[in-house]
Amino acid sequence: LCHSLEGNVGALTNFEVLDFLRAKGASKDPTRVITKVAQSEYKVYDYLVNTPASIQTRESINEFLTSVKQYDLAKVEVLNILNIEPVADFELYPVSIKILIFPFMLHLSI
């Protein structure tokens, strides 16, 4: 697997940042000071391994992207949902009012 990031390609998911740091050698290994990862990058790594990014895969992200196309969300909304990985409807409110209101309105019209 070749890991590289192009400049100015836009915002990245937390998974992409974590994947990049892992490719550079970041890990929880006690000998991690030997790798080519800066101390500031390790702080980011340590934070991200305790977020949903640590259990996401490229396949799960692609599956999610396909499933939300129907909602016509802005890229930033999709990125926030991926990074936060909400487990309840109320957690979506700050991310996108569309997702919370539209399904609710559909249920009311039945």
PDB file of C-alpha atoms in Angstrom:
ATOM      1  CA  LEU A   1       0.000   0.000   0.000  1.00  0.00           C
ATOM      2  CA  CYS A   2       1.348   3.380  -0.979  1.00  0.00           C
ATOM      3  CA  HIS A   3       0.436   6.153   1.449  1.00  0.00           C
ATOM      4  CA  SER A   4       0.801   9.725   0.359  1.00  0.00           C
ATOM      5  CA  LEU A   5      -1.154  12.889   0.807  1.00  0.00           C
ATOM      6  CA  GLU A   6      -1.475  15.516  -1.876  1.00  0.00           C
ATOM      7  CA  GLY A   7      -1.421  19.136  -0.826  1.00  0.00           C
ATOM      8  CA  ASN A   8      -4.645  21.135  -0.900  1.00  0.00           C
ATOM      9  CA  VAL A   9      -6.968  18.212  -1.657  1.00  0.00           C
ATOM     10  CA  GLY A  10      -9.422  19.322   0.976  1.00  0.00           C
ATOM     11  CA  ALA A  11     -10.383  18.107   4.403  1.00  0.00           C
ATOM     12  CA  LEU A  12      -9.501  14.585   5.479  1.00  0.00           C
ATOM     13  CA  THR A  13     -11.425  12.180   7.629  1.00  0.00           C
ATOM     14  CA  ASN A  14      -9.941  11.245  10.978  1.00  0.00           C
ATOM     15  CA  PHE A  15      -9.522   7.738   9.551  1.00  0.00           C
ATOM     16  CA  GLU A  16      -7.336   9.070   6.716  1.00  0.00           C
ATOM     17  CA  VAL A  17      -5.133  10.995   9.149  1.00  0.00           C
ATOM     18  CA  LEU A  18      -4.828   7.988  11.435  1.00  0.00           C
ATOM     19  CA  ASP A  19      -4.047   5.711   8.489  1.00  0.00           C
ATOM     20  CA  PHE A  20      -1.345   8.125   7.315  1.00  0.00           C
ATOM     21  CA  LEU A  21       0.230   8.281  10.769  1.00  0.00           C
ATOM     22  CA  ARG A  22       0.201   4.490  11.029  1.00  0.00           C
ATOM     23  CA  ALA A  23       1.906   4.286   7.623  1.00  0.00           C
ATOM     24  CA  LYS A  24       4.633   6.581   8.988  1.00  0.00           C
ATOM     25  CA  GLY A  25       5.148   4.186  11.884  1.00  0.00           C
ATOM     26  CA  ALA A  26       2.952   5.614  14.627  1.00  0.00           C
ATOM     27  CA  SER A  27       1.738   3.022  17.119  1.00  0.00           C
ATOM     28  CA  LYS A  28       1.262   2.377  20.812  1.00  0.00           C
ATOM     29  CA  ASP A  29       4.551   0.458  20.834  1.00  0.00           C
ATOM     30  CA  PRO A  30       6.848   1.583  23.695  1.00  0.00           C
ATOM     31  CA  THR A  31       9.736   1.923  21.211  1.00  0.00           C
ATOM     32  CA  ARG A  32       7.823   4.443  19.122  1.00  0.00           C
ATOM     33  CA  VAL A  33      10.444   7.129  19.646  1.00  0.00           C
ATOM     34  CA  ILE A  34      12.564   5.344  17.031  1.00  0.00           C
ATOM     35  CA  THR A  35      10.121   6.039  14.181  1.00  0.00           C
ATOM     36  CA  LYS A  36       9.991   9.040  11.852  1.00  0.00           C
ATOM     37  CA  VAL A  37       6.908  10.420  13.559  1.00  0.00           C
ATOM     38  CA  ALA A  38       7.113  13.831  15.220  1.00  0.00           C
ATOM     39  CA  GLN A  39       6.030  14.267  18.822  1.00  0.00           C
ATOM     40  CA  SER A  40       3.124  16.474  17.716  1.00  0.00           C
ATOM     41  CA  GLU A  41       2.016  13.739  15.302  1.00  0.00           C
ATOM     42  CA  TYR A  42       2.036  11.254  18.169  1.00  0.00           C
ATOM     43  CA  LYS A  43      -0.295  13.546  20.102  1.00  0.00           C
ATOM     44  CA  VAL A  44      -2.701  13.464  17.154  1.00  0.00           C
ATOM     45  CA  TYR A  45      -2.258   9.686  16.858  1.00  0.00           C
ATOM     46  CA  ASP A  46      -2.922   9.166  20.586  1.00  0.00           C
ATOM     47  CA  TYR A  47      -6.108  11.189  20.295  1.00  0.00           C
ATOM     48  CA  LEU A  48      -7.369   9.495  17.116  1.00  0.00           C
ATOM     49  CA  VAL A  49      -6.889   5.921  18.351  1.00  0.00           C
ATOM     50  CA  ASN A  50      -9.541   6.696  20.967  1.00  0.00           C
ATOM     51  CA  THR A  51     -12.094   7.851  18.385  1.00  0.00           C
ATOM     52  CA  PRO A  52     -14.308   5.982  15.900  1.00  0.00           C
ATOM     53  CA  ALA A  53     -11.512   6.408  13.335  1.00  0.00           C
ATOM     54  CA  SER A  54      -9.626   3.534  14.957  1.00  0.00           C
ATOM     55  CA  ILE A  55     -12.292   1.000  13.982  1.00  0.00           C
ATOM     56  CA  GLN A  56     -13.236   2.396  10.589  1.00  0.00           C
ATOM     57  CA  THR A  57     -12.011   0.854   7.350  1.00  0.00           C
ATOM     58  CA  ARG A  58     -11.792   2.167   3.804  1.00  0.00           C
ATOM     59  CA  GLU A  59     -14.591  -0.238   2.916  1.00  0.00           C
ATOM     60  CA  SER A  60     -16.887   1.000   5.698  1.00  0.00           C
ATOM     61  CA  ILE A  61     -16.240   4.610   4.706  1.00  0.00           C
ATOM     62  CA  ASN A  62     -16.964   3.901   1.030  1.00  0.00           C
ATOM     63  CA  GLU A  63     -20.134   2.058   2.034  1.00  0.00           C
ATOM     64  CA  PHE A  64     -21.217   5.023   4.143  1.00  0.00           C
ATOM     65  CA  LEU A  65     -20.492   7.502   1.339  1.00  0.00           C
ATOM     66  CA  THR A  66     -22.659   5.470  -1.020  1.00  0.00           C
ATOM     67  CA  SER A  67     -25.510   5.232   1.488  1.00  0.00           C
ATOM     68  CA  VAL A  68     -25.701   8.988   2.215  1.00  0.00           C
ATOM     69  CA  LYS A  69     -25.690  10.180  -1.400  1.00  0.00           C
ATOM     70  CA  GLN A  70     -29.497  10.177  -1.324  1.00  0.00           C
ATOM     71  CA  TYR A  71     -29.499  12.942   1.324  1.00  0.00           C
ATOM     72  CA  ASP A  72     -27.534  15.449  -0.793  1.00  0.00           C
ATOM     73  CA  LEU A  73     -25.359  16.477   2.142  1.00  0.00           C
ATOM     74  CA  ALA A  74     -22.511  18.955   1.929  1.00  0.00           C
ATOM     75  CA  LYS A  75     -19.021  17.458   2.052  1.00  0.00           C
ATOM     76  CA  VAL A  76     -18.415  19.007   5.461  1.00  0.00           C
ATOM     77  CA  GLU A  77     -21.579  17.366   6.836  1.00  0.00           C
ATOM     78  CA  VAL A  78     -20.477  13.957   5.575  1.00  0.00           C
ATOM     79  CA  LEU A  79     -16.999  14.500   6.988  1.00  0.00           C
ATOM     80  CA  ASN A  80     -18.413  15.446  10.390  1.00  0.00           C
ATOM     81  CA  ILE A  81     -20.659  12.389  10.485  1.00  0.00           C
ATOM     82  CA  LEU A  82     -17.731  10.120   9.619  1.00  0.00           C
ATOM     83  CA  ASN A  83     -15.512  11.698  12.254  1.00  0.00           C
ATOM     84  CA  ILE A  84     -18.109  11.800  15.023  1.00  0.00           C
ATOM     85  CA  GLU A  85     -19.843   8.534  14.090  1.00  0.00           C
ATOM     86  CA  PRO A  86     -23.054   9.343  15.971  1.00  0.00           C
ATOM     87  CA  VAL A  87     -24.967   6.422  17.456  1.00  0.00           C
ATOM     88  CA  ALA A  88     -28.225   8.230  18.208  1.00  0.00           C
ATOM     89  CA  ASP A  89     -30.443  10.576  16.198  1.00  0.00           C
ATOM     90  CA  PHE A  90     -29.955  13.489  18.592  1.00  0.00           C
ATOM     91  CA  GLU A  91     -26.202  13.389  17.947  1.00  0.00           C
ATOM     92  CA  LEU A  92     -26.856  14.224  14.300  1.00  0.00           C
ATOM     93  CA  TYR A  93     -28.544  17.546  15.050  1.00  0.00           C
ATOM     94  CA  PRO A  94     -25.334  19.581  15.282  1.00  0.00           C
ATOM     95  CA  VAL A  95     -24.019  17.882  12.147  1.00  0.00           C
ATOM     96  CA  SER A  96     -26.988  18.157   9.814  1.00  0.00           C
ATOM     97  CA  ILE A  97     -30.538  19.242  10.391  1.00  0.00           C
ATOM     98  CA  LYS A  98     -31.490  17.550   7.096  1.00  0.00           C
ATOM     99  CA  ILE A  99     -30.895  14.031   8.343  1.00  0.00           C
ATOM    100  CA  LEU A 100     -32.836  14.585  11.545  1.00  0.00           C
ATOM    101  CA  ILE A 101     -35.853  16.405  10.125  1.00  0.00           C
ATOM    102  CA  PHE A 102     -36.480  14.725   6.757  1.00  0.00           C
ATOM    103  CA  PRO A 103     -36.924  11.147   8.022  1.00  0.00           C
ATOM    104  CA  PHE A 104     -39.062  12.485  10.899  1.00  0.00           C
ATOM    105  CA  MET A 105     -41.285  14.419   8.476  1.00  0.00           C
ATOM    106  CA  LEU A 106     -41.685  11.315   6.316  1.00  0.00           C
ATOM    107  CA  HIS A 107     -42.907   9.339   9.335  1.00  0.00           C
ATOM    108  CA  LEU A 108     -45.455  12.035  10.181  1.00  0.00           C
ATOM    109  CA  SER A 109     -47.046  11.914   6.726  1.00  0.00           C
ATOM    110  CA  ILE A 110     -47.871   8.213   7.027  1.00  0.00           C
TER     111      ILE A 110
END
